Amino acid sequence: MRSLIFLAILSLLALTFPVSIASEPSPVQDFCVGVNTPSDGVFVNGKFCKDPKLATVDDFFFTGLDRQRIATNAVGTNVTPVFADNLPGLNTLGIAFARVDYAPNGLIPPHTHPRASEFLIVQEGSLYAGFVSSDQDGNRLFSKILNKGDLIVFPVGLIHFHVNVGRGPAVAFTAFNSQNPGLITIAKTVFGSNPRINPNALAKAFQLDPRIVMSLQTKF
């Protein structure tokens, strides 16, 4: 009988534990508009809560996502984030959003979000997007050409990417199930760490000449 109870408890923990670690803390009020000064309230999720009586609609409002951004960075993209830092009403709600503008051939390079899954929906153009499963699953590539109105989901923590493969600029919107999904860009993290990872270690890991590794490290 004890073993059955123990197994039942383990089963319940297995069902509830992933949910508890994936969700944001449960709010004890309608909202917690984030501010940076301690005089305004309690510290929650990296922000202090504004007195709810002082909240206004502007704390929950963001405009300008219809405007095209020029993609001028090295990889040909421009990301407009809508996080709790610039939309304080998002604090503790467990969501975040972004607009991505792509130049022709622009891309968001392989990266992960350690604290969130992601939706990507194409507003304009065509994207090649995908993610790679874990070592345990055989590093399988799940990829698709996405056109206007198409959507793909990137599971939490998995390496993913999106590339503009159309003839002109492209636009996509992304949404995350965390107010702070985190970002680890693979190439920048591996070759641009501070301090640098020993080139000989990276050379062995990637089966490259150490001189090639050192050359890559100068780019990040």
Coordinates of C-alpha atoms in Angstrom, one line a residue:
M1 CA 0.0 0.0 0.0
R2 CA 2.9 2.4 0.9
S3 CA 4.5 1.8 -2.4
L4 CA 1.3 2.6 -4.2
I5 CA 0.9 5.9 -2.3
F6 CA 4.6 6.7 -3.0
L7 CA 4.1 6.0 -6.7
A8 CA 0.9 8.2 -6.7
I9 CA 2.8 11.1 -5.1
L10 CA 5.7 10.7 -7.6
S11 CA 3.1 10.8 -10.4
L12 CA 1.5 14.0 -9.1
L13 CA 4.9 15.6 -8.7
A14 CA 5.8 14.7 -12.3
L15 CA 2.6 16.4 -13.5
T16 CA 2.9 19.5 -11.4
F17 CA 6.7 20.2 -11.2
P18 CA 7.2 21.2 -14.9
V19 CA 4.3 23.6 -14.7
S20 CA 5.6 25.2 -11.6
I21 CA 9.1 25.9 -12.9
A22 CA 7.8 27.1 -16.3
S23 CA 5.3 29.7 -15.0
E24 CA 5.8 33.1 -13.6
P25 CA 5.0 33.7 -9.8
S26 CA 1.3 33.8 -9.2
P27 CA 0.2 37.5 -8.7
V28 CA -1.7 38.5 -5.6
Q29 CA -3.2 41.6 -7.2
D30 CA -4.6 42.5 -10.6
F31 CA -1.2 43.7 -11.9
C32 CA 2.3 44.7 -10.9
V33 CA 3.4 47.6 -13.1
G34 CA 7.2 47.5 -13.0
V35 CA 9.2 50.6 -11.9
N36 CA 12.8 50.9 -11.0
T37 CA 12.6 52.9 -7.8
P38 CA 12.1 51.1 -4.4
S39 CA 9.9 53.9 -3.0
D40 CA 7.0 52.7 -5.1
G41 CA 6.5 49.2 -3.8
V42 CA 7.6 45.6 -3.4
F43 CA 10.4 44.0 -5.5
V44 CA 8.9 41.3 -7.9
N45 CA 10.5 39.6 -10.9
G46 CA 13.4 42.1 -11.0
K47 CA 11.1 45.2 -10.8
F48 CA 9.4 47.2 -8.1
C49 CA 5.6 47.3 -8.3
K50 CA 4.0 50.7 -8.7
D51 CA 1.2 51.4 -6.4
P52 CA -1.8 50.0 -8.3
K53 CA -3.8 53.1 -7.7
L54 CA -1.2 55.1 -9.7
A55 CA -1.3 52.8 -12.7
T56 CA -2.6 54.2 -16.0
V57 CA -3.6 52.8 -19.3
D58 CA -0.2 53.9 -20.7
D59 CA 1.5 51.4 -18.5
F60 CA -0.1 48.7 -20.6
F61 CA 0.1 50.4 -24.0
F62 CA 2.8 50.3 -26.7
T63 CA 2.6 51.9 -30.2
G64 CA 4.7 51.9 -33.4
L65 CA 4.9 48.2 -34.2
D66 CA 3.4 49.0 -37.6
R67 CA 6.5 51.0 -38.6
Q68 CA 9.3 49.4 -40.6
R69 CA 12.7 49.4 -39.1
I70 CA 15.9 49.5 -41.1
A71 CA 17.9 46.3 -40.6
T72 CA 21.5 47.6 -40.3
N73 CA 23.2 45.1 -38.0
A74 CA 25.8 42.6 -39.2
V75 CA 23.3 39.9 -39.8
G76 CA 20.7 42.1 -41.5
T77 CA 17.9 42.3 -38.9
N78 CA 16.4 44.8 -36.5
V79 CA 14.5 43.6 -33.4
T80 CA 12.0 45.8 -31.6
P81 CA 11.4 44.2 -28.2
V82 CA 8.2 44.7 -26.1
F83 CA 9.4 43.5 -22.7
A84 CA 8.7 44.7 -19.2
D85 CA 11.5 47.2 -19.5
N86 CA 9.7 49.2 -22.1
L87 CA 6.1 48.1 -21.4
P88 CA 6.0 48.0 -17.6
G89 CA 2.5 46.6 -17.4
L90 CA 4.0 43.2 -18.6
N91 CA 5.8 42.8 -15.3
T92 CA 4.7 39.4 -13.7
L93 CA 2.3 38.6 -16.5
G94 CA 4.7 36.0 -18.0
I95 CA 4.7 37.2 -21.6
A96 CA 6.9 39.2 -24.0
F97 CA 6.7 40.2 -27.6
A98 CA 8.9 41.5 -30.4
R99 CA 8.9 42.7 -34.0
V100 CA 11.7 41.5 -36.3
D101 CA 12.6 43.3 -39.5
Y102 CA 14.8 41.5 -42.0
A103 CA 16.8 42.9 -44.9
P104 CA 17.1 40.6 -47.9
N105 CA 19.1 37.6 -46.8
G106 CA 18.9 38.9 -43.2
L107 CA 18.7 36.4 -40.4
I108 CA 18.3 35.8 -36.7
P109 CA 21.3 33.4 -36.1
P110 CA 21.1 30.2 -34.1
H111 CA 20.2 31.0 -30.5
T112 CA 18.2 29.7 -27.5
H113 CA 15.9 31.2 -25.0
P114 CA 16.6 29.4 -21.7
R115 CA 13.3 30.5 -20.0
A116 CA 10.7 30.5 -22.8
S117 CA 9.1 28.9 -25.7
E118 CA 8.5 31.1 -28.7
F119 CA 5.9 31.7 -31.4
L120 CA 7.1 33.2 -34.7
I121 CA 4.5 34.4 -37.2
V122 CA 5.3 35.9 -40.6
Q123 CA 3.7 39.3 -41.4
E124 CA 5.5 39.9 -44.7
G125 CA 7.9 38.0 -46.9
S126 CA 9.2 34.4 -46.7
L127 CA 11.4 33.0 -44.0
Y128 CA 13.3 29.7 -43.6
A129 CA 12.9 28.9 -39.9
G130 CA 13.6 25.9 -37.7
F131 CA 15.0 24.3 -34.5
V132 CA 17.2 21.5 -33.6
S133 CA 16.3 18.9 -31.0
S134 CA 18.6 17.8 -28.1
D135 CA 21.5 15.4 -28.3
Q136 CA 19.3 12.8 -26.6
D137 CA 16.9 13.1 -29.5
G138 CA 19.6 12.9 -32.2
N139 CA 19.9 16.6 -33.0
R140 CA 17.1 16.4 -35.5
L141 CA 16.4 19.5 -37.6
F142 CA 12.7 20.7 -37.8
S143 CA 12.5 23.4 -40.5
K144 CA 10.0 25.0 -42.8
I145 CA 9.6 27.7 -45.4
L146 CA 7.2 30.2 -43.8
N147 CA 5.1 32.6 -45.8
K148 CA 2.8 35.4 -44.8
G149 CA 0.4 34.2 -42.1
D150 CA 2.4 31.1 -41.3
L151 CA 3.4 30.3 -37.7
I152 CA 6.0 28.1 -36.1
V153 CA 6.7 27.2 -32.4
F154 CA 10.2 26.9 -31.0
P155 CA 10.3 24.8 -27.8
V156 CA 11.9 26.2 -24.7
G157 CA 15.7 25.9 -24.6
L158 CA 16.2 24.5 -28.1
I159 CA 18.5 26.1 -30.7
H160 CA 16.5 27.8 -33.4
F161 CA 16.9 30.3 -36.2
H162 CA 15.1 32.2 -39.0
V163 CA 16.4 33.6 -42.3
N164 CA 14.8 35.8 -44.9
V165 CA 14.7 33.8 -48.1
G166 CA 12.4 36.1 -50.1
R167 CA 13.3 38.6 -52.7
G168 CA 12.7 41.7 -50.5
P169 CA 12.5 42.7 -46.9
A170 CA 10.5 40.6 -44.4
V171 CA 8.7 41.2 -41.2
A172 CA 7.8 38.8 -38.4
F173 CA 6.4 39.0 -34.9
T174 CA 7.4 36.8 -32.0
A175 CA 5.8 36.0 -28.6
F176 CA 7.3 34.4 -25.5
N177 CA 5.7 32.7 -22.5
S178 CA 8.1 34.6 -20.1
Q179 CA 8.5 38.3 -19.5
N180 CA 12.3 37.7 -19.6
P181 CA 13.0 34.7 -22.0
G182 CA 16.7 35.2 -22.0
L183 CA 18.9 35.0 -25.0
I184 CA 22.0 32.9 -25.8
T185 CA 23.4 33.5 -29.3
I186 CA 25.5 30.4 -30.1
A187 CA 28.3 31.9 -32.1
K188 CA 28.7 35.0 -29.9
T189 CA 28.6 32.9 -26.8
V190 CA 31.1 30.3 -27.9
F191 CA 33.5 32.6 -29.8
G192 CA 32.9 35.9 -28.0
S193 CA 32.8 34.9 -24.3
N194 CA 34.5 37.2 -21.8
P195 CA 37.2 36.0 -21.1
R196 CA 37.7 33.9 -24.2
I197 CA 37.5 30.1 -24.1
N198 CA 40.9 28.5 -24.7
P199 CA 41.2 28.2 -28.6
N200 CA 42.7 24.8 -28.2
A201 CA 39.6 23.5 -26.4
L202 CA 37.3 25.0 -29.0
A203 CA 39.5 23.6 -31.8
K204 CA 39.2 20.1 -30.4
A205 CA 35.4 20.5 -29.9
F206 CA 34.8 21.8 -33.4
Q207 CA 37.6 19.7 -35.1
L208 CA 39.2 22.9 -36.4
D209 CA 42.7 24.3 -36.6
P210 CA 43.3 26.6 -33.6
R211 CA 44.2 29.4 -35.9
I212 CA 40.7 29.3 -37.4
V213 CA 39.2 29.4 -33.9
M214 CA 41.3 32.5 -33.0
S215 CA 40.2 34.1 -36.3
L216 CA 36.6 33.5 -35.4
Q217 CA 37.1 34.9 -31.9
T218 CA 38.3 38.2 -33.4
K219 CA 34.8 38.6 -35.0
F220 CA 32.8 38.6 -31.8

